[in-house]
PDB file of C-alpha atoms in Angstrom:
ATOM      1  CA  MET S  62    -224.547  96.442 -40.582  1.00 44.00           C
ATOM      2  CA  THR S  63    -227.470  94.711 -38.829  1.00 42.00           C
ATOM      3  CA  VAL S  64    -230.356  96.107 -36.805  1.00 41.00           C
ATOM      4  CA  ASN S  65    -228.769  94.992 -33.526  1.00 42.00           C
ATOM      5  CA  ALA S  66    -225.520  96.694 -34.454  1.00 40.00           C
ATOM      6  CA  LEU S  67    -227.302  99.927 -35.273  1.00 37.00           C
ATOM      7  CA  ILE S  68    -229.373  99.852 -32.108  1.00 36.00           C
ATOM      8  CA  SER S  69    -226.260  99.313 -30.031  1.00 35.00           C
ATOM      9  CA  VAL S  70    -224.792 102.628 -31.218  1.00 33.00           C
ATOM     10  CA  ALA S  71    -225.261 105.115 -28.413  1.00 35.00           C
ATOM     11  CA  PRO S  72    -226.924 108.444 -29.304  1.00 38.00           C
ATOM     12  CA  GLU S  73    -223.984 110.348 -27.968  1.00 38.00           C
ATOM     13  CA  SER S  74    -221.487 108.499 -30.189  1.00 37.00           C
ATOM     14  CA  ALA S  75    -219.654 110.938 -32.416  1.00 36.00           C
ATOM     15  CA  GLY S  76    -218.255 110.632 -35.901  1.00 39.00           C
ATOM     16  CA  LYS S  77    -219.382 108.541 -38.826  1.00 37.00           C
ATOM     17  CA  SER S  78    -221.469 105.962 -36.929  1.00 41.00           C
ATOM     18  CA  SER S  79    -223.864 108.538 -35.502  1.00 44.00           C
ATOM     19  CA  SER S  80    -224.305 110.311 -38.859  1.00 43.00           C
ATOM     20  CA  PHE S  81    -224.764 107.008 -40.666  1.00 41.00           C
ATOM     21  CA  ARG S  82    -227.386 105.889 -38.176  1.00 59.00           C
ATOM     22  CA  SER S  83    -229.251 109.197 -38.279  1.00 76.00           C
ATOM     23  CA  TRP S  84    -229.252 109.247 -42.085  1.00 76.00           C
ATOM     24  CA  HIS S  85    -230.743 105.768 -42.258  1.00 77.00           C
ATOM     25  CA  GLU S  86    -233.386 106.605 -39.681  1.00 80.00           C
ATOM     26  CA  HIS S  87    -234.589 109.630 -41.647  1.00 82.00           C
ATOM     27  CA  VAL S  88    -234.791 107.723 -44.945  1.00 82.00           C
ATOM     28  CA  LEU S  89    -236.565 104.825 -43.264  1.00 83.00           C
ATOM     29  CA  ALA S  90    -239.068 107.052 -41.445  1.00 85.00           C
ATOM     30  CA  ALA S  91    -239.826 109.328 -44.412  1.00 86.00           C
ATOM     31  CA  SER S  92    -240.210 106.567 -47.016  1.00 87.00           C
ATOM     32  CA  THR S  93    -242.217 104.209 -44.792  1.00 85.00           C
ATOM     33  CA  LEU S  94    -244.677 106.834 -43.574  1.00 88.00           C
ATOM     34  CA  PHE S  95    -245.077 108.216 -47.110  1.00 90.00           C
ATOM     35  CA  CYS S  96    -245.888 104.706 -48.364  1.00 85.00           C
ATOM     36  CA  PHE S  97    -248.549 104.246 -45.703  1.00 86.00           C
ATOM     37  CA  LEU S  98    -250.068 107.614 -46.570  1.00 85.00           C
ATOM     38  CA  MET S  99    -250.108 106.648 -50.258  1.00 86.00           C
ATOM     39  CA  ILE S 100    -251.421 103.087 -49.844  1.00 81.00           C
ATOM     40  CA  PRO S 101    -254.667 104.019 -51.689  1.00 78.00           C
ATOM     41  CA  ALA S 102    -252.579 105.242 -54.669  1.00 77.00           C
ATOM     42  CA  PRO S 103    -249.433 103.056 -54.667  1.00 71.00           C
ATOM     43  CA  SER S 104    -248.394 104.021 -58.202  1.00 75.00           C
ATOM     44  CA  SER S 105    -248.708 107.806 -57.912  1.00 77.00           C
ATOM     45  CA  TYR S 106    -246.335 110.657 -57.116  1.00 78.00           C
ATOM     46  CA  GLY S 107    -243.204 108.830 -56.045  1.00 79.00           C
ATOM     47  CA  ALA S 108    -244.883 106.056 -54.040  1.00 82.00           C
ATOM     48  CA  PRO S 109    -243.083 103.244 -55.968  1.00 86.00           C
ATOM     49  CA  LEU S 110    -239.688 104.842 -55.249  1.00 88.00           C
ATOM     50  CA  ALA S 111    -240.598 105.309 -51.587  1.00 88.00           C
ATOM     51  CA  TRP S 112    -241.615 101.633 -51.406  1.00 87.00           C
ATOM     52  CA  VAL S 113    -238.270 100.541 -52.869  1.00 87.00           C
ATOM     53  CA  LEU S 114    -236.413 102.761 -50.389  1.00 86.00           C
ATOM     54  CA  SER S 115    -238.380 101.663 -47.326  1.00 86.00           C
ATOM     55  CA  VAL S 116    -238.355  97.923 -48.016  1.00 87.00           C
ATOM     56  CA  GLY S 117    -234.834  98.024 -49.454  1.00 85.00           C
ATOM     57  CA  PHE S 118    -233.361  99.817 -46.451  1.00 81.00           C
ATOM     58  CA  ALA S 119    -235.223  97.527 -44.047  1.00 84.00           C
ATOM     59  CA  LEU S 120    -233.881  94.403 -45.750  1.00 85.00           C
ATOM     60  CA  TYR S 121    -230.391  95.912 -45.944  1.00 83.00           C
ATOM     61  CA  LEU S 122    -230.475  96.591 -42.216  1.00 78.00           C
ATOM     62  CA  GLY S 123    -231.445  92.973 -41.502  1.00 81.00           C
ATOM     63  CA  ALA S 124    -235.110  93.442 -40.568  1.00 80.00           C
ATOM     64  CA  TRP S 125    -236.092  90.206 -42.339  1.00 83.00           C
ATOM     65  CA  ASN S 126    -234.039  88.152 -39.864  1.00 82.00           C
ATOM     66  CA  SER S 127    -236.366  89.091 -37.012  1.00 80.00           C
ATOM     67  CA  PHE S 128    -239.550  89.596 -39.063  1.00 82.00           C
ATOM     68  CA  PHE S 129    -239.817  86.191 -40.755  1.00 83.00           C
ATOM     69  CA  PRO S 130    -239.465  83.954 -37.658  1.00 83.00           C
ATOM     70  CA  ARG S 131    -242.108  85.990 -35.842  1.00 83.00           C
ATOM     71  CA  TYR S 132    -244.673  86.115 -38.660  1.00 82.00           C
ATOM     72  CA  ARG S 133    -243.778  82.939 -40.575  1.00 84.00           C
ATOM     73  CA  MET S 134    -247.216  81.303 -40.205  1.00 87.00           C
ATOM     74  CA  ALA S 135    -249.057  84.450 -41.307  1.00 84.00           C
ATOM     75  CA  ILE S 136    -246.768  84.849 -44.334  1.00 84.00           C
ATOM     76  CA  TRP S 137    -247.282  81.270 -45.518  1.00 89.00           C
ATOM     77  CA  ALA S 138    -251.033  81.496 -44.905  1.00 87.00           C
ATOM     78  CA  MET S 139    -251.276  84.679 -46.986  1.00 85.00           C
ATOM     79  CA  LEU S 140    -249.245  83.166 -49.839  1.00 86.00           C
ATOM     80  CA  THR S 141    -251.425  80.040 -49.759  1.00 88.00           C
ATOM     81  CA  LEU S 142    -254.619  82.094 -49.956  1.00 85.00           C
ATOM     82  CA  ILE S 143    -253.241  84.076 -52.904  1.00 84.00           C
ATOM     83  CA  VAL S 144    -252.374  80.860 -54.781  1.00 86.00           C
ATOM     84  CA  ILE S 145    -255.818  79.362 -54.081  1.00 84.00           C
ATOM     85  CA  ASN S 146    -257.497  82.582 -55.168  1.00 81.00           C
ATOM     86  CA  VAL S 147    -255.553  82.664 -58.446  1.00 81.00           C
ATOM     87  CA  MET S 148    -256.261  78.987 -59.175  1.00 82.00           C
ATOM     88  CA  THR S 149    -260.009  79.313 -58.554  1.00 80.00           C
ATOM     89  CA  ALA S 150    -260.556  82.792 -60.024  1.00 75.00           C
ATOM     90  CA  THR S 151    -262.608  83.328 -63.167  1.00 78.00           C
ATOM     91  CA  VAL S 152    -259.967  85.787 -64.376  1.00 75.00           C
ATOM     92  CA  PRO S 153    -256.647  84.500 -62.960  1.00 75.00           C
ATOM     93  CA  GLY S 154    -254.702  87.476 -64.300  1.00 78.00           C
ATOM     94  CA  ARG S 155    -256.690  89.962 -62.244  1.00 79.00           C
ATOM     95  CA  ALA S 156    -256.458  87.745 -59.172  1.00 78.00           C
ATOM     96  CA  LEU S 157    -252.690  87.537 -59.624  1.00 82.00           C
ATOM     97  CA  SER S 158    -252.467  91.314 -59.983  1.00 81.00           C
ATOM     98  CA  GLY S 159    -254.528  91.744 -56.815  1.00 79.00           C
ATOM     99  CA  GLY S 160    -252.287  89.284 -54.996  1.00 80.00           C
ATOM    100  CA  TYR S 161    -249.233  91.275 -56.027  1.00 81.00           C
ATOM    101  CA  GLU S 162    -250.761  94.506 -54.729  1.00 79.00           C
ATOM    102  CA  LEU S 163    -251.594  92.761 -51.457  1.00 80.00           C
ATOM    103  CA  LEU S 164    -248.026  91.507 -51.084  1.00 82.00           C
ATOM    104  CA  ARG S 165    -246.634  94.937 -51.901  1.00 82.00           C
ATOM    105  CA  SER S 166    -248.809  96.563 -49.249  1.00 80.00           C
ATOM    106  CA  MET S 167    -248.119  93.894 -46.627  1.00 83.00           C
ATOM    107  CA  SER S 168    -244.382  94.140 -47.273  1.00 84.00           C
ATOM    108  CA  LEU S 169    -244.521  97.581 -45.639  1.00 85.00           C
ATOM    109  CA  LEU S 170    -244.848  95.783 -42.309  1.00 85.00           C
ATOM    110  CA  ILE S 171    -241.137  94.942 -42.602  1.00 86.00           C
ATOM    111  CA  PRO S 172    -239.874  98.563 -42.569  1.00 88.00           C
ATOM    112  CA  ALA S 173    -242.685  99.540 -40.187  1.00 85.00           C
ATOM    113  CA  SER S 174    -241.567  96.980 -37.609  1.00 84.00           C
ATOM    114  CA  LEU S 175    -237.994  98.210 -37.975  1.00 82.00           C
ATOM    115  CA  LEU S 176    -239.135 101.826 -37.695  1.00 80.00           C
ATOM    116  CA  VAL S 177    -240.752 101.123 -34.327  1.00 79.00           C
ATOM    117  CA  VAL S 178    -237.513  99.635 -32.976  1.00 75.00           C
ATOM    118  CA  GLN S 179    -234.878 101.662 -34.782  1.00 68.00           C
ATOM    119  CA  ALA S 180    -236.056 105.256 -35.183  1.00 60.00           C
ATOM    120  CA  GLY S 181    -236.798 107.566 -32.281  1.00 65.00           C
ATOM    121  CA  HIS S 182    -240.428 108.463 -31.670  1.00 77.00           C
ATOM    122  CA  ARG S 183    -239.696 112.165 -32.103  1.00 82.00           C
ATOM    123  CA  LEU S 184    -238.120 111.552 -35.503  1.00 82.00           C
ATOM    124  CA  ALA S 185    -241.068 109.487 -36.771  1.00 84.00           C
ATOM    125  CA  PHE S 186    -243.510 111.993 -35.268  1.00 87.00           C
ATOM    126  CA  GLY S 187    -241.715 114.831 -37.031  1.00 88.00           C
ATOM    127  CA  TRP S 188    -242.006 113.100 -40.394  1.00 89.00           C
ATOM    128  CA  MET S 189    -245.671 112.366 -39.754  1.00 90.00           C
ATOM    129  CA  LYS S 190    -246.238 116.080 -39.144  1.00 92.00           C
ATOM    130  CA  ALA S 191    -244.382 117.022 -42.322  1.00 92.00           C
ATOM    131  CA  LEU S 192    -246.243 114.530 -44.526  1.00 92.00           C
ATOM    132  CA  ALA S 193    -249.665 115.346 -43.062  1.00 92.00           C
ATOM    133  CA  THR S 194    -248.985 119.046 -43.609  1.00 93.00           C
ATOM    134  CA  MET S 195    -247.907 118.510 -47.226  1.00 92.00           C
ATOM    135  CA  ALA S 196    -250.948 116.331 -47.971  1.00 91.00           C
ATOM    136  CA  THR S 197    -253.334 118.894 -46.492  1.00 92.00           C
ATOM    137  CA  LEU S 198    -251.684 121.820 -48.276  1.00 93.00           C
ATOM    138  CA  ALA S 199    -251.841 119.871 -51.556  1.00 91.00           C
ATOM    139  CA  ALA S 200    -255.575 119.346 -51.034  1.00 90.00           C
ATOM    140  CA  GLY S 201    -255.921 123.050 -50.260  1.00 91.00           C
ATOM    141  CA  GLY S 202    -254.041 123.985 -53.410  1.00 91.00           C
ATOM    142  CA  LEU S 203    -256.286 121.697 -55.430  1.00 89.00           C
ATOM    143  CA  TYR S 204    -259.378 123.354 -54.003  1.00 89.00           C
ATOM    144  CA  VAL S 205    -258.066 126.877 -54.635  1.00 90.00           C
ATOM    145  CA  PHE S 206    -257.145 125.964 -58.220  1.00 89.00           C
ATOM    146  CA  TYR S 207    -260.716 124.835 -58.983  1.00 86.00           C
ATOM    147  CA  ALA S 208    -262.549 127.289 -56.708  1.00 84.00           C
ATOM    148  CA  SER S 209    -263.750 129.330 -59.687  1.00 82.00           C
ATOM    149  CA  GLN S 210    -265.396 126.322 -61.360  1.00 82.00           C
ATOM    150  CA  ALA S 211    -269.172 125.924 -61.342  1.00 79.00           C
ATOM    151  CA  SER S 212    -268.816 122.672 -59.407  1.00 84.00           C
ATOM    152  CA  VAL S 213    -265.613 122.345 -57.399  1.00 84.00           C
ATOM    153  CA  MET S 214    -266.454 118.753 -56.507  1.00 85.00           C
ATOM    154  CA  TYR S 215    -266.803 117.544 -60.102  1.00 86.00           C
ATOM    155  CA  ALA S 216    -263.734 119.516 -61.165  1.00 88.00           C
ATOM    156  CA  ILE S 217    -261.681 117.737 -58.491  1.00 89.00           C
ATOM    157  CA  TYR S 218    -263.264 114.429 -59.534  1.00 87.00           C
ATOM    158  CA  GLY S 219    -262.073 115.054 -63.094  1.00 87.00           C
ATOM    159  CA  TRP S 220    -258.540 115.894 -61.952  1.00 87.00           C
ATOM    160  CA  SER S 221    -258.458 112.734 -59.846  1.00 85.00           C
ATOM    161  CA  GLU S 222    -259.423 110.539 -62.787  1.00 85.00           C
ATOM    162  CA  LEU S 223    -256.599 111.996 -64.872  1.00 84.00           C
ATOM    163  CA  HIS S 224    -253.797 112.291 -62.313  1.00 82.00           C
ATOM    164  CA  PHE S 225    -254.614 110.113 -59.283  1.00 82.00           C
ATOM    165  CA  GLY S 226    -256.192 106.962 -60.687  1.00 79.00           C
ATOM    166  CA  ASN S 227    -259.701 107.832 -59.485  1.00 83.00           C
ATOM    167  CA  VAL S 228    -261.424 110.038 -56.942  1.00 84.00           C
ATOM    168  CA  HIS S 229    -261.527 107.247 -54.355  1.00 84.00           C
ATOM    169  CA  ASN S 230    -257.725 107.270 -54.204  1.00 85.00           C
ATOM    170  CA  LEU S 231    -257.745 111.002 -53.475  1.00 87.00           C
ATOM    171  CA  ILE S 232    -260.483 110.650 -50.860  1.00 87.00           C
ATOM    172  CA  ASN S 233    -258.654 107.816 -49.104  1.00 86.00           C
ATOM    173  CA  VAL S 234    -255.286 109.599 -49.043  1.00 87.00           C
ATOM    174  CA  SER S 235    -257.011 112.676 -47.630  1.00 88.00           C
ATOM    175  CA  ALA S 236    -258.750 110.474 -45.053  1.00 88.00           C
ATOM    176  CA  LEU S 237    -255.413 108.997 -43.960  1.00 89.00           C
ATOM    177  CA  SER S 238    -254.036 112.509 -43.529  1.00 90.00           C
ATOM    178  CA  VAL S 239    -257.050 113.248 -41.297  1.00 89.00           C
ATOM    179  CA  LEU S 240    -256.133 110.277 -39.096  1.00 88.00           C
ATOM    180  CA  CYS S 241    -252.516 111.479 -38.983  1.00 90.00           C
ATOM    181  CA  LEU S 242    -253.658 114.930 -37.887  1.00 92.00           C
ATOM    182  CA  VAL S 243    -255.822 113.431 -35.142  1.00 89.00           C
ATOM    183  CA  VAL S 244    -252.811 111.496 -33.818  1.00 88.00           C
ATOM    184  CA  ILE S 245    -250.669 114.631 -34.003  1.00 92.00           C
ATOM    185  CA  LEU S 246    -253.199 116.619 -31.966  1.00 90.00           C
ATOM    186  CA  LEU S 247    -253.332 113.861 -29.351  1.00 87.00           C
ATOM    187  CA  PHE S 248    -249.572 113.864 -28.782  1.00 88.00           C
ATOM    188  CA  GLU S 249    -248.485 117.414 -29.625  1.00 86.00           C
ATOM    189  CA  HIS S 250    -248.114 119.643 -26.558  1.00 86.00           C
ATOM    190  CA  GLY S 251    -247.030 122.939 -28.137  1.00 87.00           C
ATOM    191  CA  ARG S 252    -249.886 125.451 -28.182  1.00 89.00           C
ATOM    192  CA  LEU S 253    -249.051 127.077 -31.519  1.00 92.00           C
ATOM    193  CA  GLN S 254    -248.506 123.732 -33.201  1.00 91.00           C
ATOM    194  CA  ARG S 255    -251.806 122.417 -31.840  1.00 92.00           C
ATOM    195  CA  LEU S 256    -253.573 125.460 -33.282  1.00 94.00           C
ATOM    196  CA  PHE S 257    -251.846 124.975 -36.638  1.00 94.00           C
ATOM    197  CA  PHE S 258    -252.597 121.268 -36.921  1.00 93.00           C
ATOM    198  CA  GLY S 259    -256.100 121.815 -35.577  1.00 93.00           C
ATOM    199  CA  ALA S 260    -256.731 124.230 -38.451  1.00 94.00           C
ATOM    200  CA  LEU S 261    -255.354 121.663 -40.905  1.00 94.00           C
ATOM    201  CA  LEU S 262    -257.660 119.024 -39.432  1.00 92.00           C
ATOM    202  CA  LEU S 263    -260.723 121.248 -39.793  1.00 93.00           C
ATOM    203  CA  PHE S 264    -259.850 121.941 -43.423  1.00 92.00           C
ATOM    204  CA  SER S 265    -259.260 118.237 -44.129  1.00 90.00           C
ATOM    205  CA  LEU S 266    -262.660 117.328 -42.684  1.00 88.00           C
ATOM    206  CA  TRP S 267    -264.260 120.085 -44.744  1.00 89.00           C
ATOM    207  CA  PHE S 268    -262.456 118.772 -47.836  1.00 89.00           C
ATOM    208  CA  GLN S 269    -263.964 115.332 -47.189  1.00 86.00           C
ATOM    209  CA  TRP S 270    -267.391 116.939 -46.925  1.00 86.00           C
ATOM    210  CA  ILE S 271    -266.863 118.737 -50.248  1.00 85.00           C
ATOM    211  CA  LEU S 272    -266.066 115.420 -51.955  1.00 83.00           C
ATOM    212  CA  GLU S 273    -269.260 113.895 -50.477  1.00 78.00           C
ATOM    213  CA  SER S 274    -267.649 110.693 -49.243  1.00 75.00           C
ATOM    214  CA  GLU S 275    -270.128 108.813 -47.035  1.00 71.00           C
ATOM    215  CA  GLY S 276    -267.789 105.818 -46.939  1.00 74.00           C
ATOM    216  CA  THR S 277    -265.079 107.924 -45.329  1.00 78.00           C
ATOM    217  CA  LEU S 278    -267.487 109.072 -42.630  1.00 78.00           C
ATOM    218  CA  LEU S 279    -268.320 105.435 -41.870  1.00 80.00           C
ATOM    219  CA  ALA S 280    -264.602 104.601 -41.749  1.00 81.00           C
ATOM    220  CA  PHE S 281    -263.957 107.430 -39.263  1.00 82.00           C
ATOM    221  CA  VAL S 282    -266.789 106.179 -37.035  1.00 85.00           C
ATOM    222  CA  LEU S 283    -265.385 102.636 -37.162  1.00 87.00           C
ATOM    223  CA  CYS S 284    -261.917 103.942 -36.257  1.00 85.00           C
ATOM    224  CA  LEU S 285    -263.402 105.765 -33.264  1.00 86.00           C
ATOM    225  CA  LEU S 286    -265.232 102.618 -32.157  1.00 88.00           C
ATOM    226  CA  ALA S 287    -262.071 100.519 -32.581  1.00 89.00           C
ATOM    227  CA  TRP S 288    -260.132 103.002 -30.439  1.00 86.00           C
ATOM    228  CA  ALA S 289    -262.833 102.880 -27.752  1.00 88.00           C
ATOM    229  CA  ALA S 290    -262.803  99.062 -27.792  1.00 88.00           C
ATOM    230  CA  ILE S 291    -259.039  99.076 -27.193  1.00 89.00           C
ATOM    231  CA  ARG S 292    -258.945 101.959 -24.721  1.00 86.00           C
ATOM    232  CA  PHE S 293    -261.874 101.160 -22.410  1.00 87.00           C
ATOM    233  CA  LEU S 294    -263.352  98.185 -20.569  1.00 86.00           C
ATOM    234  CA  GLY S 295    -266.796  97.037 -19.495  1.00 86.00           C
ATOM    235  CA  ARG S 296    -269.905  98.466 -21.107  1.00 88.00           C
ATOM    236  CA  VAL S 297    -268.002 100.956 -23.227  1.00 88.00           C
ATOM    237  CA  ARG S 298    -265.955  98.161 -24.820  1.00 90.00           C
ATOM    238  CA  LEU S 299    -269.089  96.073 -25.374  1.00 90.00           C
ATOM    239  CA  PHE S 300    -270.850  99.029 -26.992  1.00 89.00           C
ATOM    240  CA  ALA S 301    -267.826  99.758 -29.203  1.00 89.00           C
ATOM    241  CA  LEU S 302    -267.444  96.136 -30.330  1.00 90.00           C
ATOM    242  CA  THR S 303    -271.165  95.912 -31.080  1.00 90.00           C
ATOM    243  CA  GLY S 304    -270.962  99.102 -33.121  1.00 88.00           C
ATOM    244  CA  LEU S 305    -267.958  97.751 -35.022  1.00 87.00           C
ATOM    245  CA  LEU S 306    -269.741  94.520 -35.915  1.00 88.00           C
ATOM    246  CA  LEU S 307    -272.904  96.346 -36.974  1.00 87.00           C
ATOM    247  CA  GLY S 308    -270.973  98.913 -39.011  1.00 83.00           C
ATOM    248  CA  VAL S 309    -268.832  96.376 -40.853  1.00 82.00           C
ATOM    249  CA  GLY S 310    -271.864  94.119 -41.346  1.00 83.00           C
ATOM    250  CA  ALA S 311    -273.959  96.970 -42.763  1.00 79.00           C
ATOM    251  CA  TYR S 312    -271.176  97.914 -45.171  1.00 76.00           C
ATOM    252  CA  ALA S 313    -270.806  94.282 -46.310  1.00 77.00           C
ATOM    253  CA  VAL S 314    -274.560  94.007 -46.919  1.00 78.00           C
ATOM    254  CA  GLN S 315    -274.529  97.235 -48.927  1.00 74.00           C
ATOM    255  CA  MET S 316    -271.648  95.970 -51.085  1.00 72.00           C
ATOM    256  CA  LEU S 317    -273.215  92.529 -51.659  1.00 73.00           C
ATOM    257  CA  TRP S 318    -276.787  93.678 -52.277  1.00 73.00           C
ATOM    258  CA  PRO S 319    -276.705  97.366 -53.289  1.00 67.00           C
ATOM    259  CA  ASP S 320    -280.094  97.257 -55.024  1.00 65.00           C
ATOM    260  CA  ALA S 321    -281.826  95.780 -51.981  1.00 57.00           C
ATOM    261  CA  VAL S 322    -280.331  98.438 -49.696  1.00 53.00           C
ATOM    262  CA  GLN S 323    -281.475 101.252 -51.968  1.00 55.00           C
TER     263      GLN S 323
END
C-alpha cells in the first residue's frame, strides 16, 4: 500500500482500512518524534529500534518514491562529501563512522516528510506532548534520585557517563524537550494543559541551569533569533540575522581557538 493510497482513504471509512491507517500513523508519529528527541544519543534507550521502525515504515509506505526525486541533488552531494572526507581524513575509520551517523540522522527526513503529509496534526501533536512529558519526568526522577548527594550536578554527570554516553547527550536531549515544550505552549489552547506544560518547561529550564550548560543557553538564543528572522520583516529580521551570524561566528571562534578566547 503506497502513500497515495493511504492518503486517499477517507477518515470516515469504516472497517480494516481505517484501523490499518490509524495504526500506521501512530507508529510512524511515535517512532519518528522519539528519534528526533534522541538524536543526541542515537544508541540509547530504544532509539535504534525506533529508527528502524520509523524509516522502515516510511519506506514500506512508499515515501522514498516522492523523497528521492525531490532531494536527489542534496543526497548525492552529501554522499560525495562523505566519500571525500573519508579519503582525505587522517583517520579514515573515524570519518567513515561519522559519515554513517550523519546518514542515519539524515535518513529521518524520510519518515518526517511522510509524517507531515500522512499523519494528522493532532496525532503528531499528541505524541509530542507525551514524549516531552516523559523526557521531563525522567529528568525530574534523575534529580530526585541524586538530590541527597553533596553535588547533584556531578552525580548526574557520573550517571550520564555510565548510562547515556556522556553528559552532553543528556543536556542535548533535555534541551530538545525544552523546545518541544515551547512549541506545545504556543499551540495548546487548554488552560489546564498550558499550566501543566508550563510547569514542565520551568523545570526543564531549571534542570539545564543545574547542569551548567552555557552552550545550551547559546543554542536557545540562536533558536529565538532564527524564529524572529523567519517570522518578522524589516529591522527585526536584519537584527535577528545579524545576531545569528555573530552567535554562530563566536561559537566557531571559541571552538577553533579556545585558548585565545579564554
